[in-house]
C-alpha positions as a printed Julia matrix, in Angstrom:
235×3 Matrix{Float64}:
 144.09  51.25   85.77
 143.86  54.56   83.69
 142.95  57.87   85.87
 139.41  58.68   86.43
 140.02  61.91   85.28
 141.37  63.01   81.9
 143.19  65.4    83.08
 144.68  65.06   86.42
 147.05  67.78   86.58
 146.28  69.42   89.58
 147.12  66.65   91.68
 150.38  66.3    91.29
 151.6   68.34   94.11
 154.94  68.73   94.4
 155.71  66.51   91.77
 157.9   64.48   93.65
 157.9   60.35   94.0
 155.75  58.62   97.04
 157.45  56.16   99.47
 157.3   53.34   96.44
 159.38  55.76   94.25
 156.02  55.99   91.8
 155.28  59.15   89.89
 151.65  60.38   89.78
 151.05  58.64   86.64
 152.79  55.2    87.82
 150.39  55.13   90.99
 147.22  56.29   89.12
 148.08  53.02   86.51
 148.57  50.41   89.12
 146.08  52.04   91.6
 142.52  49.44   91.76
 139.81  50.99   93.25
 137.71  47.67   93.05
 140.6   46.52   96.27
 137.88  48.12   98.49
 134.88  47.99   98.3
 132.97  51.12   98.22
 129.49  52.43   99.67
 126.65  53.56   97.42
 125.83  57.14   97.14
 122.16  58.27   96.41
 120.01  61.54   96.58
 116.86  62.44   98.13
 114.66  65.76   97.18
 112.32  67.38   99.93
 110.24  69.25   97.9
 107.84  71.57   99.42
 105.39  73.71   98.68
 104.07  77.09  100.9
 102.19  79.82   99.4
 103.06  82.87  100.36
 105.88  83.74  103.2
 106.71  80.95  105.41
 106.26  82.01  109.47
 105.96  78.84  110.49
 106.26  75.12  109.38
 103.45  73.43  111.54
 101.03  74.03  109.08
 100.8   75.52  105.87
 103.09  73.43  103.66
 102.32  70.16  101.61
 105.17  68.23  100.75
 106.01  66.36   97.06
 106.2   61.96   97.79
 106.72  59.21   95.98
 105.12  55.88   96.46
 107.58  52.56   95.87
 107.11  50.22   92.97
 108.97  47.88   93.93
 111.52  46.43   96.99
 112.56  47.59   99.4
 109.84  49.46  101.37
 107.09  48.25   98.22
 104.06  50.38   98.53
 105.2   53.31  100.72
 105.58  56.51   99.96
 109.25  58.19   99.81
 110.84  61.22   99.14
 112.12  61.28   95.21
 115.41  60.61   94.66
 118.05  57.51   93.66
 121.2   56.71   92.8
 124.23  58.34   91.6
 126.01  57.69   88.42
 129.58  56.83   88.0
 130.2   59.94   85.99
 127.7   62.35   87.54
 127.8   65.02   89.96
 125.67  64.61   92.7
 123.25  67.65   92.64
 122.57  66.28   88.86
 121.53  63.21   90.71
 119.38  64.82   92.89
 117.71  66.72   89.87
 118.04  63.96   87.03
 116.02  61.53   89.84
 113.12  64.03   90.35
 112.63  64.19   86.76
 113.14  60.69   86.25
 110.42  60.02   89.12
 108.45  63.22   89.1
 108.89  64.86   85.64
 109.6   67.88   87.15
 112.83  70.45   85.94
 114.16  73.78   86.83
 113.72  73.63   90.71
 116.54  75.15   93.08
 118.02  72.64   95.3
 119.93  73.79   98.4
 122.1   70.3    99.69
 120.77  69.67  103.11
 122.7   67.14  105.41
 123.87  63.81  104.65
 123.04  60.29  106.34
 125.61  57.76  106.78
 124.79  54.68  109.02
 125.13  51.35  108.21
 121.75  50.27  108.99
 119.93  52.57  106.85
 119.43  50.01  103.69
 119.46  46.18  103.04
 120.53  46.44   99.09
 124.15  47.69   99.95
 125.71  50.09  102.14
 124.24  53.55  101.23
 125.13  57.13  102.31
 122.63  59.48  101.42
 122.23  63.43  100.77
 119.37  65.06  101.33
 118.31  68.69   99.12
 115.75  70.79   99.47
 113.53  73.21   97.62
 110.24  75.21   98.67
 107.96  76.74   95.79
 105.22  78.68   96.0
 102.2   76.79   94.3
 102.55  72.95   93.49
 102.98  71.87   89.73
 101.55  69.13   88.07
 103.42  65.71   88.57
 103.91  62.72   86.49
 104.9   59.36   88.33
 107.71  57.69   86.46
 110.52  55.19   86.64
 110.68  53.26   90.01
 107.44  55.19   91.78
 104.46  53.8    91.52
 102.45  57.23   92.05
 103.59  60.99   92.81
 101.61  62.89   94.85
 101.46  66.28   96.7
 100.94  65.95  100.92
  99.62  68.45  103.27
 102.12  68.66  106.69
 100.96  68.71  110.41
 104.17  68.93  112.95
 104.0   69.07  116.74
 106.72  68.6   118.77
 107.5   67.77  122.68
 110.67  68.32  124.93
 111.12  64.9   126.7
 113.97  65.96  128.46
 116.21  68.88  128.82
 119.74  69.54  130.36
 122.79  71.86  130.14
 124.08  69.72  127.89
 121.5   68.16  125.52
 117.71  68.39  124.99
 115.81  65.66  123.72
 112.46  66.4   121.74
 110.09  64.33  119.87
 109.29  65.59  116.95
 105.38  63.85  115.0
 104.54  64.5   111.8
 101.72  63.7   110.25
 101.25  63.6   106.17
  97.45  63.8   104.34
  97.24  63.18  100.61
  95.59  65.87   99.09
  94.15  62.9    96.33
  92.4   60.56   98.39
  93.35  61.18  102.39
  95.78  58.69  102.68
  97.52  59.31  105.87
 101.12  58.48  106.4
 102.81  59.31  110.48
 106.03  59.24  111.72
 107.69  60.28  115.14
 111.88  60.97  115.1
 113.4   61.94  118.21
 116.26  64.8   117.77
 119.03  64.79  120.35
 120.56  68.4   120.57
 124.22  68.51  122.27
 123.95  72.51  123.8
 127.91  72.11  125.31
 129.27  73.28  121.65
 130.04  76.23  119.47
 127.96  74.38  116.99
 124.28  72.8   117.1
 124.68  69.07  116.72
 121.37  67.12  115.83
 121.08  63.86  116.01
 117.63  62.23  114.71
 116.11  58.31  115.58
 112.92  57.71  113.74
 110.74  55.93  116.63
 107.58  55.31  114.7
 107.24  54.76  111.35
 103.67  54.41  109.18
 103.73  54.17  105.64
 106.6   56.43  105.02
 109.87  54.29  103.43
 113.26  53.99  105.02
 114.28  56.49  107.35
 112.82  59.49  105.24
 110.82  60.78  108.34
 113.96  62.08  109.65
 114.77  63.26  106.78
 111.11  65.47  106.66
 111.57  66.53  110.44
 115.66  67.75  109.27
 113.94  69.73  106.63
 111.08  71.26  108.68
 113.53  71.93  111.49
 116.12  73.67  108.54
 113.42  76.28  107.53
 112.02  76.73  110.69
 116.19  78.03  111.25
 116.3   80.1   108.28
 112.98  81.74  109.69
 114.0   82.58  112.92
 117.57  83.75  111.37
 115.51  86.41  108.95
């Protein structure tokens, strides 16, 4: 088939032939990217809200959800976000979603981490990126699209090492979610596993309990909580 791209000039490299004596343009025309098949990609948007400066992320911050229309996960709340487009890049995912869901434009996104495993999603095989944004007083939202309601959510975290070596430390993280509407409470529990042998921190986050809050998106609250409370102690 034709390229993606219109203009695919910079990948010609050396210019040369591969193995099956095919130029760039030969390859691109009998290359069929339907031969595999491919994950999904979406985007998720933790949205928060703190006024004033941020010392600490136990308290203090409400966080922007999303309740489900329809399957999977009908009825729980979620954390905006959606698909990507063929054509699209994915921050313009992440911000054409929260409009879409939220009506809300203009807001900063920082990309956050990305979740890849298998089990994450019965529709299809979905990788996910997470972005984030903090404001300083919460705008109005309007639900739309696939959600069902939008609603702001104050945040309670605690946290508790369950174990502890020169190599990793294990701590379970709970996080507890009021709606500033009506009081609807939504809970969730993720355990983080923290390798300490490495130049770099490697996190690795299980949800263990689950109430009300869709797919594995407590994880995804307790990666942002635990991103800020970083950038805090970095400042």
């Amino acid at each position: 088939m034709p390229s993606f791209l219109e203009d695919y000039s910079a990948f010609s490299g050396d210019g040369s032939n591969n193995e099956d004596n095919l130029s760039l343009d030969e390859f691109l025309e009998s290359y069929d990217p339907l031969k595999y098949r491919s994950p999904s990609v979406t985007a998720d948007i933790l949205l928060l809200c703190h006024n004033g400066p941020i010392e600490t992320v136990k308290s203090g911050m409400s966080l922007l959800m999303v309740r489900r229309r329809n399957h999977p996960c009908i009825g729980y709340w979620a954390l905006p976000g959606g698909f990507c487009e063929i054509g699209e890049d994915l921050e313009d995912t992440a911000r054409r979603e929260l409009e879409e869901e939220t009506g809300l434009t203009g807001i900063v996104l920082e990309q956050l981490y990305t979740w890849g495993e298998v089990w994450r999603d019965p529709r299809d095989r979905i990788i996910t990126t997470s972005y984030i944004a903090v404001v300083d007083k919460e705008p109005n939202v309007v639900a739309g699209d696939d959600a069902a309601e939008a609603g702001w959510f104050n945040i309670s975290m605690s946290q508790k090492v369950m174990n502890e070596d020169e190599k990793e430390k294990n701590t379970l993280y709970t996080i507890e979610l009021t709606s500033k509407d009506n009081g609807e409470k939504l809970t969730g529990s993720v355990l983080v596993k923290e390798s300490k042998n490495s130049l770099f921190v490697n996190r690795r986050y299980e949800v263990v309990e689950s109430n009300k809050i869709a797919f594995d998106h407590a994880r995804f609250i307790v990666n942002g909580l635990i991103y800020i409370e970083d950038c805090i102690r970095q400042k």
